[in-house]
Tab-separated table of C-alpha atoms in Angstrom:
chain	number	residue	atom	x	y	z
A	1	MET	CA	-6.041	-16.416	15.097
A	2	SER	CA	-9.371	-17.719	13.846
A	3	THR	CA	-9.485	-20.780	11.598
A	4	ASN	CA	-12.816	-19.676	10.125
A	5	THR	CA	-12.821	-17.564	6.975
A	6	GLN	CA	-15.141	-15.379	4.934
A	7	ASN	CA	-14.985	-14.534	1.230
A	8	LEU	CA	-14.208	-10.806	0.969
A	9	THR	CA	-13.189	-8.159	-1.525
A	10	LEU	CA	-10.237	-5.946	-0.667
A	11	VAL	CA	-12.403	-3.037	0.497
A	12	GLN	CA	-14.505	-5.403	2.601
A	13	ALA	CA	-11.289	-6.653	4.194
A	14	VAL	CA	-10.462	-3.060	5.162
A	15	ARG	CA	-13.832	-2.740	6.856
A	16	ASP	CA	-13.479	-6.131	8.545
A	17	GLY	CA	-10.027	-5.237	9.853
A	18	LEU	CA	-11.288	-1.960	11.287
A	19	HIS	CA	-14.328	-3.623	12.818
A	20	THR	CA	-12.280	-6.383	14.446
A	21	GLU	CA	-9.787	-4.001	16.025
A	22	MET	CA	-12.482	-1.558	17.156
A	23	ARG	CA	-14.331	-4.407	18.797
A	24	ASN	CA	-11.165	-5.679	20.506
A	25	ASP	CA	-9.725	-2.313	21.587
A	26	GLU	CA	-11.856	0.647	22.602
A	27	ASP	CA	-8.913	3.004	22.015
A	28	VAL	CA	-9.201	2.526	18.243
A	29	ILE	CA	-10.885	5.578	16.700
A	30	VAL	CA	-11.872	6.111	13.047
A	31	LEU	CA	-12.162	9.644	11.697
A	32	GLY	CA	-12.304	11.448	8.382
A	33	GLU	CA	-14.547	13.033	5.791
A	34	ASP	CA	-17.870	11.168	5.446
A	35	VAL	CA	-16.604	8.059	7.260
A	36	GLY	CA	-19.563	8.026	9.653
A	37	ARG	CA	-23.145	7.984	8.419
A	38	ASN	CA	-22.091	7.643	4.754
A	39	GLY	CA	-19.548	4.906	5.421
A	40	GLY	CA	-16.767	6.571	3.432
A	41	VAL	CA	-16.510	7.459	-0.248
A	42	PHE	CA	-15.721	3.799	-1.076
A	43	ARG	CA	-17.859	2.432	1.802
A	44	ALA	CA	-14.794	1.112	3.636
A	45	THR	CA	-16.254	2.229	6.981
A	46	GLU	CA	-19.850	1.272	6.266
A	47	GLY	CA	-21.727	0.135	9.364
A	48	LEU	CA	-19.065	1.206	11.858
A	49	TYR	CA	-20.938	4.371	12.880
A	50	ASP	CA	-24.081	2.402	13.714
A	51	GLU	CA	-22.155	-0.098	15.827
A	52	PHE	CA	-19.602	2.093	17.602
A	53	GLY	CA	-21.261	5.510	17.629
A	54	GLU	CA	-20.198	9.056	16.908
A	55	ASP	CA	-17.537	9.150	19.637
A	56	ARG	CA	-15.463	6.482	17.872
A	57	VAL	CA	-16.453	7.026	14.216
A	58	ILE	CA	-16.075	10.743	13.702
A	59	ASP	CA	-17.125	12.777	10.663
A	60	THR	CA	-14.668	15.638	10.265
A	61	PRO	CA	-14.538	18.874	8.281
A	62	LEU	CA	-12.839	18.815	4.878
A	63	ALA	CA	-9.439	19.716	6.298
A	64	GLU	CA	-6.743	17.065	5.913
A	65	SER	CA	-4.190	18.947	8.005
A	66	GLY	CA	-6.723	19.164	10.810
A	67	ILE	CA	-7.680	15.496	10.505
A	68	VAL	CA	-4.093	14.275	10.795
A	69	GLY	CA	-3.049	16.921	13.322
A	70	THR	CA	-5.944	16.009	15.605
A	71	SER	CA	-5.068	12.334	15.185
A	72	ILE	CA	-1.465	12.964	16.254
A	73	GLY	CA	-2.720	14.572	19.445
A	74	MET	CA	-5.023	11.624	20.083
A	75	ALA	CA	-2.169	9.162	19.481
A	76	ALA	CA	0.236	10.995	21.773
A	77	TYR	CA	-2.210	10.640	24.633
A	78	GLY	CA	-3.034	6.970	24.303
A	79	LEU	CA	-5.668	6.532	21.612
A	80	LYS	CA	-5.141	4.653	18.329
A	81	PRO	CA	-6.630	6.872	15.634
A	82	VAL	CA	-7.147	5.637	12.072
A	83	PRO	CA	-7.831	8.735	9.955
A	84	GLU	CA	-9.073	8.204	6.411
A	85	ILE	CA	-7.979	10.579	3.658
A	86	GLN	CA	-10.505	10.190	0.845
A	87	PHE	CA	-7.823	9.983	-1.876
A	88	SER	CA	-4.054	9.866	-1.446
A	89	GLY	CA	-3.732	12.956	-3.647
A	90	PHE	CA	-5.478	14.910	-0.890
A	91	MET	CA	-2.776	14.075	1.673
A	92	TYR	CA	-0.521	16.958	0.683
A	93	PRO	CA	-2.188	19.530	3.005
A	94	ALA	CA	-1.401	17.068	5.828
A	95	PHE	CA	2.173	16.413	4.666
A	96	ASP	CA	3.651	18.797	7.229
A	97	GLN	CA	1.759	17.097	10.048
A	98	ILE	CA	2.874	13.662	8.851
A	99	VAL	CA	6.591	14.302	8.290
A	100	SER	CA	7.261	17.127	10.743
A	101	HIS	CA	5.281	15.771	13.671
A	102	ALA	CA	3.969	12.191	13.405
A	103	ALA	CA	7.236	10.769	12.043
A	104	ARG	CA	9.374	12.638	14.602
A	105	LEU	CA	7.338	12.432	17.783
A	106	ARG	CA	9.192	9.445	19.251
A	107	THR	CA	12.673	10.897	18.659
A	108	ARG	CA	11.687	14.489	19.475
A	109	SER	CA	10.328	13.407	22.861
A	110	ARG	CA	13.195	10.939	23.471
A	111	GLY	CA	10.705	8.117	23.666
A	112	ARG	CA	8.307	9.797	26.085
A	113	PHE	CA	5.600	9.794	23.408
A	114	THR	CA	4.853	7.430	20.578
A	115	CYS	CA	2.434	7.956	17.714
A	116	PRO	CA	0.266	4.862	17.091
A	117	LEU	CA	-1.405	6.419	14.070
A	118	VAL	CA	-2.579	4.781	10.804
A	119	VAL	CA	-3.291	7.139	7.910
A	120	ARG	CA	-5.464	5.230	5.429
A	121	ALA	CA	-5.882	6.440	1.860
A	122	PRO	CA	-7.036	4.932	-1.448
A	123	TYR	CA	-4.221	5.388	-3.967
A	124	GLY	CA	-3.481	4.857	-7.648
A	125	GLY	CA	-5.313	5.097	-10.953
A	126	GLY	CA	-7.604	3.009	-13.075
A	127	ILE	CA	-11.051	4.245	-12.001
A	128	ARG	CA	-11.468	7.267	-14.315
A	129	ALA	CA	-11.221	9.786	-11.486
A	130	PRO	CA	-10.456	13.509	-11.859
A	131	GLU	CA	-7.282	15.370	-10.893
A	132	HIS	CA	-5.562	14.501	-7.573
A	133	HIS	CA	-7.576	11.281	-7.283
A	134	SER	CA	-5.245	8.829	-9.062
A	135	GLU	CA	-1.735	9.515	-7.837
A	136	SER	CA	0.805	6.967	-6.626
A	137	LYS	CA	3.326	8.772	-4.448
A	138	GLU	CA	4.355	6.098	-1.964
A	139	ALA	CA	8.010	7.113	-2.387
A	140	PHE	CA	7.271	10.418	-0.599
A	141	TYR	CA	6.501	8.566	2.606
A	142	ALA	CA	8.982	5.702	2.309
A	143	HIS	CA	11.720	8.358	2.152
A	144	GLU	CA	10.809	9.697	5.597
A	145	PRO	CA	12.476	8.058	8.626
A	146	GLY	CA	9.934	7.319	11.337
A	147	LEU	CA	7.141	6.294	8.968
A	148	LYS	CA	6.151	2.803	7.933
A	149	VAL	CA	4.551	2.412	4.493
A	150	VAL	CA	2.357	-0.534	3.548
A	151	ILE	CA	0.443	-1.388	0.355
A	152	PRO	CA	-1.582	-4.637	0.249
A	153	SER	CA	-2.633	-6.380	-2.960
A	154	THR	CA	-5.047	-9.039	-1.671
A	155	PRO	CA	-7.952	-9.116	0.794
A	156	TYR	CA	-6.050	-11.575	3.032
A	157	ASP	CA	-3.057	-9.266	3.301
A	158	THR	CA	-5.245	-6.171	3.630
A	159	LYS	CA	-6.860	-7.270	6.857
A	160	GLY	CA	-3.621	-8.720	8.229
A	161	LEU	CA	-1.474	-5.688	7.438
A	162	LEU	CA	-4.123	-3.226	8.637
A	163	THR	CA	-4.368	-5.054	11.951
A	164	ALA	CA	-0.581	-4.975	12.313
A	165	ALA	CA	-0.616	-1.250	11.456
A	166	ILE	CA	-3.220	-0.416	14.097
A	167	ARG	CA	-1.245	-2.327	16.724
A	168	ASP	CA	2.069	-0.721	15.785
A	169	PRO	CA	3.296	1.958	18.205
A	170	ASP	CA	4.557	4.193	15.396
A	171	PRO	CA	2.843	5.959	12.458
A	172	VAL	CA	1.912	3.916	9.396
A	173	ILE	CA	0.877	5.145	5.953
A	174	PHE	CA	-1.577	2.514	4.712
A	175	LEU	CA	-2.251	2.917	0.996
A	176	GLU	CA	-5.134	0.937	-0.502
A	177	PRO	CA	-5.144	0.133	-4.263
A	178	LYS	CA	-8.607	1.317	-5.170
A	179	LYS	CA	-8.445	-0.107	-8.706
A	180	ILE	CA	-8.730	-3.587	-7.185
A	181	TYR	CA	-11.004	-2.686	-4.249
A	182	ARG	CA	-13.726	-4.921	-5.714
A	183	ALA	CA	-11.836	-6.763	-8.460
A	184	PHE	CA	-11.832	-10.198	-6.801
A	185	ARG	CA	-12.589	-12.052	-3.592
A	186	GLU	CA	-10.448	-14.172	-1.303
A	187	GLU	CA	-10.855	-16.161	1.874
A	188	VAL	CA	-9.942	-13.978	4.858
A	189	PRO	CA	-9.761	-15.207	8.468
A	190	THR	CA	-12.526	-13.984	10.735
A	191	GLY	CA	-11.485	-12.536	14.068
A	192	GLU	CA	-7.881	-11.586	14.748
A	193	HIS	CA	-5.487	-11.860	11.813
A	194	THR	CA	-2.116	-10.184	11.290
A	195	VAL	CA	0.512	-10.078	8.545
A	196	PRO	CA	3.919	-8.782	9.697
A	197	PHE	CA	5.621	-5.741	8.198
A	198	GLY	CA	8.887	-6.124	6.332
A	199	GLU	CA	8.116	-9.496	4.778
A	200	ALA	CA	7.588	-9.805	1.028
A	201	THR	CA	5.765	-12.796	-0.437
A	202	VAL	CA	6.374	-14.766	-3.622
A	203	ARG	CA	3.127	-14.745	-5.613
A	204	ARG	CA	4.585	-16.929	-8.367
A	205	ALA	CA	7.824	-18.910	-8.205
A	206	GLY	CA	10.161	-18.855	-11.209
A	207	SER	CA	13.772	-19.317	-12.222
A	208	ASP	CA	14.515	-16.995	-15.177
A	209	VAL	CA	13.662	-13.472	-13.988
A	210	SER	CA	12.452	-11.815	-10.777
A	211	VAL	CA	9.713	-9.189	-11.031
A	212	PHE	CA	9.166	-7.049	-7.945
A	213	THR	CA	5.898	-5.171	-7.527
A	214	TRP	CA	3.123	-4.195	-5.099
A	215	GLY	CA	-0.479	-3.028	-4.823
A	216	ALA	CA	-2.620	-2.786	-7.944
A	217	MET	CA	0.304	-3.780	-10.170
A	218	VAL	CA	0.378	-7.328	-8.797
A	219	PRO	CA	-2.569	-8.648	-10.901
A	220	PRO	CA	-1.267	-7.409	-14.313
A	221	THR	CA	2.222	-8.636	-13.414
A	222	LEU	CA	0.865	-12.098	-12.660
A	223	GLU	CA	-1.143	-11.953	-15.882
A	224	ALA	CA	2.015	-11.123	-17.834
A	225	ALA	CA	3.921	-13.924	-16.116
A	226	GLU	CA	1.236	-16.457	-16.999
A	227	SER	CA	1.126	-15.236	-20.601
A	228	LEU	CA	4.898	-15.739	-20.899
A	229	GLU	CA	5.044	-19.143	-19.245
A	230	ASP	CA	5.942	-20.939	-22.497
A	231	GLU	CA	8.873	-18.533	-23.046
A	232	VAL	CA	10.091	-17.441	-19.615
A	233	ASP	CA	9.789	-18.755	-16.067
A	234	VAL	CA	8.876	-15.567	-14.179
A	235	GLU	CA	9.056	-15.155	-10.415
A	236	VAL	CA	6.679	-12.482	-9.068
A	237	VAL	CA	7.524	-11.006	-5.666
A	238	ASP	CA	4.945	-8.805	-3.929
A	239	LEU	CA	6.865	-6.496	-1.583
A	240	ARG	CA	3.716	-5.530	0.407
A	241	SER	CA	5.744	-3.505	2.908
A	242	LEU	CA	7.738	-0.662	1.334
A	243	SER	CA	9.146	0.687	4.585
A	244	PRO	CA	10.505	-1.468	6.087
A	245	MET	CA	11.362	-3.188	2.796
A	246	ASP	CA	12.254	-6.879	2.700
A	247	THR	CA	15.687	-6.524	1.123
A	248	ASP	CA	16.559	-10.130	1.997
A	249	ALA	CA	13.693	-11.382	-0.175
A	250	ILE	CA	14.812	-9.151	-3.057
A	251	VAL	CA	18.370	-10.437	-2.873
A	252	GLU	CA	17.343	-14.072	-2.430
A	253	SER	CA	15.087	-13.994	-5.486
A	254	PHE	CA	17.639	-12.150	-7.616
A	255	LYS	CA	20.458	-14.553	-6.735
A	256	LYS	CA	18.264	-17.345	-8.053
A	257	THR	CA	17.378	-15.690	-11.368
A	258	GLY	CA	20.135	-13.157	-12.129
A	259	ARG	CA	17.643	-10.883	-13.885
A	260	ALA	CA	15.053	-8.462	-12.545
A	261	ALA	CA	12.308	-5.996	-13.383
A	262	VAL	CA	10.344	-3.683	-11.102
A	263	VAL	CA	6.736	-2.726	-11.831
A	264	HIS	CA	5.026	0.269	-10.233
A	265	GLU	CA	2.483	2.828	-11.377
A	266	ALA	CA	4.277	5.768	-9.787
A	267	PRO	CA	6.409	7.959	-12.080
A	268	TYR	CA	9.744	6.546	-13.246
A	269	THR	CA	12.153	9.079	-11.757
A	270	ALA	CA	12.943	8.513	-8.057
A	271	GLY	CA	10.225	5.870	-7.770
A	272	LEU	CA	10.846	2.943	-5.444
A	273	GLY	CA	11.930	0.874	-8.424
A	274	ALA	CA	15.206	2.774	-8.128
A	275	GLU	CA	15.521	1.682	-4.495
A	276	VAL	CA	14.976	-1.967	-5.423
A	277	THR	CA	17.586	-1.608	-8.164
A	278	SER	CA	20.065	-0.149	-5.668
A	279	VAL	CA	19.526	-3.054	-3.289
A	280	ILE	CA	20.347	-5.460	-6.111
A	281	GLN	CA	23.469	-3.504	-7.109
A	282	GLU	CA	24.746	-3.286	-3.544
A	283	GLU	CA	23.912	-6.787	-2.348
A	284	ALA	CA	23.895	-9.079	-5.394
A	285	LEU	CA	25.936	-7.428	-8.156
A	286	LEU	CA	27.995	-10.522	-8.933
A	287	TYR	CA	24.827	-12.476	-9.733
A	288	GLN	CA	23.593	-9.922	-12.292
A	289	GLU	CA	23.209	-11.006	-15.913
A	290	ALA	CA	21.257	-8.039	-17.329
A	291	PRO	CA	20.330	-4.447	-16.431
A	292	VAL	CA	17.319	-4.112	-14.136
A	293	GLU	CA	14.239	-3.000	-16.080
A	294	ARG	CA	11.834	-0.476	-14.554
A	295	ILE	CA	8.279	-0.741	-15.909
A	296	THR	CA	6.456	2.244	-14.479
A	297	GLY	CA	4.212	5.213	-14.960
A	298	PHE	CA	5.626	8.184	-16.851
A	299	ASP	CA	7.185	11.402	-15.575
A	300	VAL	CA	4.039	13.436	-16.181
A	301	PRO	CA	1.035	14.418	-14.061
A	302	PHE	CA	-1.436	11.557	-13.971
A	303	PRO	CA	-3.538	11.893	-17.142
A	304	LEU	CA	-7.293	12.001	-17.396
A	305	TYR	CA	-9.625	9.381	-18.860
A	306	ALA	CA	-8.503	8.743	-22.458
A	307	LEU	CA	-4.805	8.308	-21.580
A	308	GLU	CA	-5.208	6.571	-18.225
A	309	ASP	CA	-4.859	3.050	-19.623
A	310	TYR	CA	-1.773	4.088	-21.578
A	311	TYR	CA	-0.146	5.575	-18.476
A	312	LEU	CA	-0.633	2.568	-16.204
A	313	PRO	CA	1.624	-0.445	-16.751
A	314	GLU	CA	-0.622	-3.209	-18.082
A	315	ALA	CA	0.112	-6.820	-18.909
A	316	ALA	CA	1.327	-6.239	-22.483
A	317	ARG	CA	3.822	-3.539	-21.450
A	318	ILE	CA	5.014	-5.676	-18.544
A	319	GLU	CA	5.525	-8.600	-20.934
A	320	ASP	CA	7.625	-6.408	-23.216
A	321	GLY	CA	9.778	-5.299	-20.283
A	322	ILE	CA	10.334	-8.859	-19.118
A	323	ARG	CA	11.306	-9.937	-22.620
A	324	GLU	CA	13.832	-7.102	-22.798
A	325	VAL	CA	15.502	-8.239	-19.577
A	326	VAL	CA	15.608	-11.882	-20.587
A	327	GLY	CA	16.798	-11.100	-24.119
A	328	PHE	CA	19.711	-8.917	-23.045
């Protein structure tokens, strides 16, 4: 791993991770709608076409099922495709390919084939986009055996987790929080850099309540924790990897605090906040001092424009949820 760093935004870290792996391994292929000459709708693949050419940076038709289906075939025969879906809400036409084929290829072939495939997609709200552009449906994919699901929240983790995803022999759904694509910069190692799956990280240590979150919800959760520091000592745990999920980190933090909240922008019902709550109930019930609070999006289609800020959990609503847990 390189000891040199560069100051990158999250979307720049995506591009740097792709570039590094494409330079190191000629089997890595990028494909998707407008990823070539245009550099992607968010410019995550900018410059790759000029460096690696049209055989490794492939502009495809607007057909998500075809993009992912073609990628599965590539992966089965030794390549490492990284298809980009322009927005996660456009992944549904490819859902059959992902869950019926990519996730099952290893078991269906009794290990003869693996599927080293990374499906990248910007996810989540906050950028005033139209319908199908702002959804947060990570629970769909975490529910499916055979898939790994990863959501970074910092540039450092983005490059490290993307590198680990590309090198993984099985399919990975890599969701990128577009709300914070360019929100801040961070020092990111140049050259090879990996962050392992299945390991959460504590973004802020605390002793009174544990708040579990990921992706674009990490910054407002940290903001809420800082705002409450004179009232409550809040521990913020960024899960990063949703499948596999670091249940040991959840239990360890909860045993220390005895109280918990989960923050995600996906709808409330059957969101992964329920899975975190179940882990706590099953593994640390005797440490529990209050019900687990879920601070989430609402059980409605993602709203447009005027109601977007109301739908997304922001610092004030997260503060209220934390106070409710602590005041129980």
